[in-house]
Amino acid sequence: MWGGRFAAGPSAIMREINASIPFDKALWREDIAGSRAHAAMLAAQGILSAEDAAAIDAGLAEIAAEYEADGVPEDWNLEDIHMTTESRLTALIGPAAGRLHTARSRNDQVATDFRLWVRAACERAEAGLAALQRALVTRAGEHAGSIMPGFTHLQTAQPVTLGHHLMAYYEMLRRDRSRFADARARMDECPLGSAALAGTGFPIDREATARALGFARPTANSLDSVSDRDFALDYLQAAAQCALHLSRLAEELILWASQPFGFIRLPDTLSTGSSIMPQKKNPDAAELVRGHAGRIVGALTSLMVTMKGLPLAYSKDMQDDKPPVFEAAGLLDLSLAAMAGMIAESGFRTERMRAAAEAGFATATDLADWLVREADIPFREAHHITGEAVKLAENRGVALDALPLEDLKAIDERIDERVFAALSVEASVAARASYGGTAPLRVGEQVEAARRALGMD
């Protein structure tokens, strides 16, 4: 491959450190697609004869069928997927295979292959997110009025509905989808034809190859084209943020499935048992999703550090761009599928949720709001009065709405019997009817809007 420049071949150590075929063989579909588009363009421009172009295209089609059936062979002497394919093409069609590399370099070739692969990864992520959103929206619709405790600091704060809680994750994933869509839009430019770094003297048609590969346009600067890995970082940044959201949801499912909470029964199909304790049903799928978030964030960090000090244009360090992206994409696709399954198939124990909401003085804020609204008491004073009522209820081991009226009036004489209408958990959630609030009416509206956005109606 290196021609006459070197008197001796590479050492065994150089072959091992230099070879990327063990991982970049994942790009074989993109590499063959790029080569077929490039050969067709060369023929259309009169750079390649029609006969050679036809032979090259037929040979590449045959190689694609071989790879599909048997996988990509790994010969470390051939270094990468590009030379592996070119070597096989030469074996099939002879010297005409050598004309395929006219007006291109492995630098623009790999940049194109990798960009095509990452573009498809963005599309897979968006599809996986949409599936999880549909599961969340379906369950939120079922539980628009199911009451549970809302938490701050993992302490009972105010009653909310389970539907409202699930729709919070729908909103997070909606933003995640927008990040992948934005990343895909930015990477919709084709580097092919930039050659090694300076472009080429051949009269190529970069618009044609860009169209053939489904890109909106060719890249504008050849130096940037071969050295840019922003598109991979964009994907990883979106993946890392998405993984953080999935990890938060997984953590809640893990907590809710524990016996002290008892809010949820996870599906058997996404749980495991213990080798020694027969009673155990472990939320391993959720725990692995939580763990995968760390690996995906690590993949982002890895590529950022690799790219941080590289001068223009291509450097061999950039060969290490693909493993973290491939790993992150595999983990993210699997995590999205696992979470969609858990949300769709879990059983929510709404009676336990409601009991927990009633037990944690979750309507304390409703008492303070009632004092402000009905007794015209400044909120800070109402807050203090409510705190005394909570202390009394806690000492007696009862809920706020179980305190006798005379005891409440002893705390503040402005409290009257109307207060009890505000102290039930139903009244509390119904009162939160501001836009975006937890009132079942508002949750139902948000569910319907989400169903329309997802094309579920």
Short mmCIF file of N, CA, C and O in Angstrom, two decimals, residues 252-324:
data_model
loop_
_atom_site.label_atom_id
_atom_site.label_comp_id
_atom_site.label_asym_id
_atom_site.label_seq_id
_atom_site.Cartn_x
_atom_site.Cartn_y
_atom_site.Cartn_z
N GLU A 252 -35.28 5.88 39.48
CA GLU A 252 -36.60 5.95 40.10
C GLU A 252 -37.30 4.59 40.05
O GLU A 252 -37.93 4.18 41.03
N LEU A 253 -37.17 3.88 38.94
CA LEU A 253 -37.77 2.55 38.87
C LEU A 253 -37.13 1.61 39.89
O LEU A 253 -37.82 0.77 40.49
N ILE A 254 -35.83 1.73 40.07
CA ILE A 254 -35.14 0.90 41.06
C ILE A 254 -35.67 1.19 42.47
O ILE A 254 -35.96 0.27 43.25
N LEU A 255 -35.79 2.47 42.80
CA LEU A 255 -36.34 2.85 44.10
C LEU A 255 -37.78 2.37 44.25
O LEU A 255 -38.16 1.78 45.28
N TRP A 256 -38.58 2.63 43.24
CA TRP A 256 -40.00 2.29 43.32
C TRP A 256 -40.22 0.78 43.43
O TRP A 256 -41.22 0.34 44.00
N ALA A 257 -39.32 -0.01 42.86
CA ALA A 257 -39.47 -1.46 42.91
C ALA A 257 -39.00 -2.06 44.22
O ALA A 257 -39.27 -3.23 44.50
N SER A 258 -38.29 -1.27 45.04
CA SER A 258 -37.81 -1.79 46.32
C SER A 258 -38.97 -1.96 47.29
O SER A 258 -40.00 -1.28 47.20
N GLN A 259 -38.81 -2.87 48.25
CA GLN A 259 -39.90 -3.14 49.18
C GLN A 259 -40.32 -1.93 50.02
O GLN A 259 -41.51 -1.74 50.24
N PRO A 260 -39.39 -1.09 50.48
CA PRO A 260 -39.85 0.08 51.26
C PRO A 260 -40.78 1.00 50.46
O PRO A 260 -41.69 1.60 51.03
N PHE A 261 -40.56 1.13 49.16
CA PHE A 261 -41.46 1.92 48.33
C PHE A 261 -42.66 1.07 47.89
O PHE A 261 -43.80 1.44 48.12
N GLY A 262 -42.37 0.02 47.17
CA GLY A 262 -43.43 -0.86 46.68
C GLY A 262 -44.39 -0.20 45.71
O GLY A 262 -45.57 -0.56 45.65
N PHE A 263 -43.89 0.75 44.93
CA PHE A 263 -44.75 1.49 44.00
C PHE A 263 -44.96 0.75 42.67
O PHE A 263 -45.86 1.10 41.92
N ILE A 264 -44.09 -0.20 42.36
CA ILE A 264 -44.10 -0.75 41.01
C ILE A 264 -43.68 -2.22 41.04
O ILE A 264 -42.90 -2.64 41.90
N ARG A 265 -44.23 -2.99 40.12
CA ARG A 265 -43.78 -4.36 39.88
C ARG A 265 -43.13 -4.39 38.50
O ARG A 265 -43.81 -4.22 37.49
N LEU A 266 -41.83 -4.59 38.48
CA LEU A 266 -41.14 -4.64 37.20
C LEU A 266 -41.44 -5.96 36.49
O LEU A 266 -41.69 -6.98 37.14
N PRO A 267 -41.44 -5.96 35.16
CA PRO A 267 -41.74 -7.20 34.43
C PRO A 267 -40.69 -8.26 34.67
O PRO A 267 -39.50 -7.96 34.79
N ASP A 268 -41.12 -9.52 34.75
CA ASP A 268 -40.19 -10.63 34.92
C ASP A 268 -39.16 -10.67 33.80
O ASP A 268 -38.00 -11.06 34.01
N THR A 269 -39.59 -10.28 32.60
CA THR A 269 -38.72 -10.38 31.43
C THR A 269 -37.53 -9.43 31.49
O THR A 269 -36.57 -9.60 30.74
N LEU A 270 -37.60 -8.42 32.36
CA LEU A 270 -36.50 -7.45 32.47
C LEU A 270 -35.98 -7.38 33.90
O LEU A 270 -35.47 -6.36 34.35
N SER A 271 -36.10 -8.49 34.61
CA SER A 271 -35.59 -8.61 35.97
C SER A 271 -34.80 -9.91 36.07
O SER A 271 -34.87 -10.77 35.19
N THR A 272 -34.04 -10.05 37.15
CA THR A 272 -33.29 -11.29 37.38
C THR A 272 -33.49 -11.73 38.82
O THR A 272 -34.04 -11.00 39.65
N GLY A 273 -33.03 -12.94 39.12
CA GLY A 273 -33.10 -13.46 40.47
C GLY A 273 -31.73 -13.52 41.12
O GLY A 273 -30.75 -13.02 40.58
N SER A 274 -31.70 -14.12 42.28
CA SER A 274 -30.45 -14.27 43.03
C SER A 274 -30.02 -15.73 43.02
O SER A 274 -30.86 -16.64 43.03
N SER A 275 -28.72 -15.96 43.03
CA SER A 275 -28.21 -17.33 43.04
C SER A 275 -28.37 -17.98 44.42
O SER A 275 -28.26 -19.20 44.53
N ILE A 276 -28.65 -17.19 45.45
CA ILE A 276 -28.72 -17.74 46.80
C ILE A 276 -30.02 -17.39 47.52
O ILE A 276 -30.45 -18.13 48.40
N MET A 277 -30.66 -16.28 47.13
CA MET A 277 -31.87 -15.83 47.84
C MET A 277 -33.08 -16.00 46.93
O MET A 277 -33.29 -15.20 46.00
N PRO A 278 -33.89 -17.02 47.16
CA PRO A 278 -34.98 -17.32 46.22
C PRO A 278 -36.02 -16.23 46.09
O PRO A 278 -36.73 -16.16 45.08
N GLN A 279 -36.15 -15.38 47.10
CA GLN A 279 -37.22 -14.37 47.07
C GLN A 279 -36.88 -13.16 46.23
O GLN A 279 -37.75 -12.33 45.93
N LYS A 280 -35.62 -13.04 45.80
CA LYS A 280 -35.18 -11.80 45.17
C LYS A 280 -35.70 -11.65 43.74
O LYS A 280 -35.77 -12.61 42.98
N LYS A 281 -36.07 -10.43 43.39
CA LYS A 281 -36.38 -10.04 42.01
C LYS A 281 -35.65 -8.72 41.78
O LYS A 281 -36.08 -7.66 42.22
N ASN A 282 -34.53 -8.83 41.13
CA ASN A 282 -33.62 -7.69 41.02
C ASN A 282 -33.87 -6.87 39.76
O ASN A 282 -34.06 -7.43 38.68
N PRO A 283 -33.82 -5.54 39.89
CA PRO A 283 -34.05 -4.66 38.73
C PRO A 283 -32.79 -4.48 37.90
O PRO A 283 -32.34 -3.35 37.66
N ASP A 284 -32.21 -5.59 37.46
CA ASP A 284 -30.89 -5.51 36.82
C ASP A 284 -30.90 -4.71 35.52
O ASP A 284 -29.93 -4.02 35.21
N ALA A 285 -31.97 -4.82 34.73
CA ALA A 285 -31.99 -4.06 33.47
C ALA A 285 -31.92 -2.56 33.76
O ALA A 285 -31.17 -1.83 33.12
N ALA A 286 -32.69 -2.11 34.76
CA ALA A 286 -32.66 -0.69 35.12
C ALA A 286 -31.28 -0.30 35.66
O ALA A 286 -30.76 0.78 35.37
N GLU A 287 -30.68 -1.19 36.45
CA GLU A 287 -29.36 -0.88 37.00
C GLU A 287 -28.32 -0.80 35.90
O GLU A 287 -27.40 0.04 35.95
N LEU A 288 -28.44 -1.66 34.90
CA LEU A 288 -27.48 -1.61 33.78
C LEU A 288 -27.66 -0.36 32.94
O LEU A 288 -26.69 0.23 32.47
N VAL A 289 -28.91 0.08 32.75
CA VAL A 289 -29.14 1.35 32.06
C VAL A 289 -28.48 2.48 32.84
O VAL A 289 -27.83 3.36 32.25
N ARG A 290 -28.64 2.45 34.14
CA ARG A 290 -27.99 3.47 34.99
C ARG A 290 -26.47 3.39 34.84
O ARG A 290 -25.80 4.43 34.74
N GLY A 291 -25.92 2.18 34.82
CA GLY A 291 -24.49 2.04 34.65
C GLY A 291 -23.99 2.44 33.27
O GLY A 291 -22.91 3.02 33.13
N HIS A 292 -24.79 2.16 32.24
CA HIS A 292 -24.38 2.51 30.88
C HIS A 292 -24.20 4.02 30.71
O HIS A 292 -23.41 4.46 29.87
N ALA A 293 -24.93 4.80 31.50
CA ALA A 293 -24.79 6.25 31.39
C ALA A 293 -23.35 6.68 31.66
O ALA A 293 -22.80 7.56 30.98
N GLY A 294 -22.71 6.04 32.63
CA GLY A 294 -21.32 6.39 32.92
C GLY A 294 -20.40 6.06 31.77
O GLY A 294 -19.47 6.82 31.46
N ARG A 295 -20.64 4.93 31.11
CA ARG A 295 -19.80 4.55 29.98
C ARG A 295 -20.01 5.49 28.79
O ARG A 295 -19.06 5.81 28.06
N ILE A 296 -21.24 5.94 28.59
CA ILE A 296 -21.51 6.84 27.47
C ILE A 296 -20.88 8.21 27.73
O ILE A 296 -20.28 8.82 26.83
N VAL A 297 -20.99 8.69 28.95
CA VAL A 297 -20.31 9.95 29.30
C VAL A 297 -18.80 9.79 29.13
O VAL A 297 -18.11 10.69 28.65
N GLY A 298 -18.28 8.61 29.51
CA GLY A 298 -16.86 8.35 29.32
C GLY A 298 -16.46 8.35 27.86
O GLY A 298 -15.36 8.82 27.51
N ALA A 299 -17.33 7.84 26.98
CA ALA A 299 -17.04 7.86 25.55
C ALA A 299 -16.93 9.29 25.04
O ALA A 299 -16.04 9.62 24.24
N LEU A 300 -17.84 10.15 25.49
CA LEU A 300 -17.77 11.57 25.11
C LEU A 300 -16.45 12.18 25.58
O LEU A 300 -15.75 12.86 24.81
N THR A 301 -16.10 11.94 26.83
CA THR A 301 -14.86 12.50 27.37
C THR A 301 -13.66 11.99 26.60
O THR A 301 -12.73 12.74 26.28
N SER A 302 -13.67 10.70 26.25
CA SER A 302 -12.55 10.11 25.52
C SER A 302 -12.31 10.82 24.20
O SER A 302 -11.17 11.21 23.88
N LEU A 303 -13.37 11.03 23.42
CA LEU A 303 -13.18 11.65 22.11
C LEU A 303 -12.84 13.14 22.24
O LEU A 303 -12.04 13.67 21.47
N MET A 304 -13.43 13.81 23.22
CA MET A 304 -13.09 15.22 23.42
C MET A 304 -11.61 15.37 23.73
O MET A 304 -10.93 16.27 23.19
N VAL A 305 -11.07 14.51 24.58
CA VAL A 305 -9.65 14.61 24.94
C VAL A 305 -8.78 14.24 23.74
O VAL A 305 -7.73 14.84 23.52
N THR A 306 -9.20 13.26 22.95
CA THR A 306 -8.44 12.89 21.75
C THR A 306 -8.32 14.08 20.79
O THR A 306 -7.26 14.33 20.21
N MET A 307 -9.41 14.82 20.62
CA MET A 307 -9.45 15.88 19.62
C MET A 307 -8.91 17.22 20.11
O MET A 307 -8.67 18.11 19.31
N LYS A 308 -8.69 17.38 21.39
CA LYS A 308 -8.51 18.72 21.96
C LYS A 308 -7.29 19.46 21.45
O LYS A 308 -7.30 20.69 21.39
N GLY A 309 -6.22 18.77 21.04
CA GLY A 309 -5.01 19.50 20.66
C GLY A 309 -4.49 19.15 19.28
O GLY A 309 -3.32 19.35 19.00
N LEU A 310 -5.34 18.62 18.41
CA LEU A 310 -4.85 18.17 17.11
C LEU A 310 -4.76 19.33 16.12
O LEU A 310 -5.74 20.04 15.91
N PRO A 311 -3.63 19.51 15.48
CA PRO A 311 -3.53 20.52 14.43
C PRO A 311 -4.21 20.01 13.16
O PRO A 311 -4.45 18.82 13.00
N LEU A 312 -4.51 20.91 12.24
CA LEU A 312 -5.04 20.50 10.95
C LEU A 312 -3.94 19.82 10.14
O LEU A 312 -2.77 20.20 10.24
N ALA A 313 -4.19 18.77 9.35
CA ALA A 313 -5.55 18.29 9.12
C ALA A 313 -5.72 16.96 9.82
O ALA A 313 -6.09 16.87 10.99
N TYR A 314 -5.42 15.83 9.12
CA TYR A 314 -5.63 14.52 9.71
C TYR A 314 -4.41 14.10 10.51
O TYR A 314 -3.26 14.31 10.10
N SER A 315 -4.65 13.50 11.67
CA SER A 315 -3.60 12.86 12.46
C SER A 315 -4.06 11.46 12.82
O SER A 315 -5.27 11.20 12.93
N LYS A 316 -3.13 10.57 13.03
CA LYS A 316 -3.48 9.17 13.27
C LYS A 316 -4.25 8.98 14.59
O LYS A 316 -4.96 7.98 14.75
N ASP A 317 -4.11 9.94 15.51
CA ASP A 317 -4.91 9.89 16.74
C ASP A 317 -6.39 9.70 16.41
O ASP A 317 -7.14 9.08 17.17
N MET A 318 -6.81 10.27 15.28
CA MET A 318 -8.23 10.27 14.93
C MET A 318 -8.74 8.88 14.57
O MET A 318 -9.95 8.67 14.47
N GLN A 319 -7.82 7.93 14.42
CA GLN A 319 -8.27 6.54 14.25
C GLN A 319 -9.02 6.07 15.49
O GLN A 319 -9.87 5.18 15.41
N ASP A 320 -8.70 6.68 16.64
CA ASP A 320 -9.35 6.30 17.90
C ASP A 320 -10.71 6.97 18.09
O ASP A 320 -11.29 6.90 19.18
N ASP A 321 -11.22 7.61 17.05
CA ASP A 321 -12.51 8.28 17.18
C ASP A 321 -13.68 7.30 17.18
O ASP A 321 -14.72 7.54 17.80
N LYS A 322 -13.48 6.17 16.50
CA LYS A 322 -14.63 5.28 16.28
C LYS A 322 -15.00 4.38 17.45
O LYS A 322 -16.20 4.24 17.75
N PRO A 323 -14.04 3.75 18.17
CA PRO A 323 -14.46 2.87 19.26
C PRO A 323 -15.39 3.51 20.29
O PRO A 323 -16.40 2.89 20.66
N PRO A 324 -15.12 4.75 20.78
CA PRO A 324 -16.06 5.30 21.76
C PRO A 324 -17.45 5.57 21.18
O PRO A 324 -18.46 5.41 21.88
#
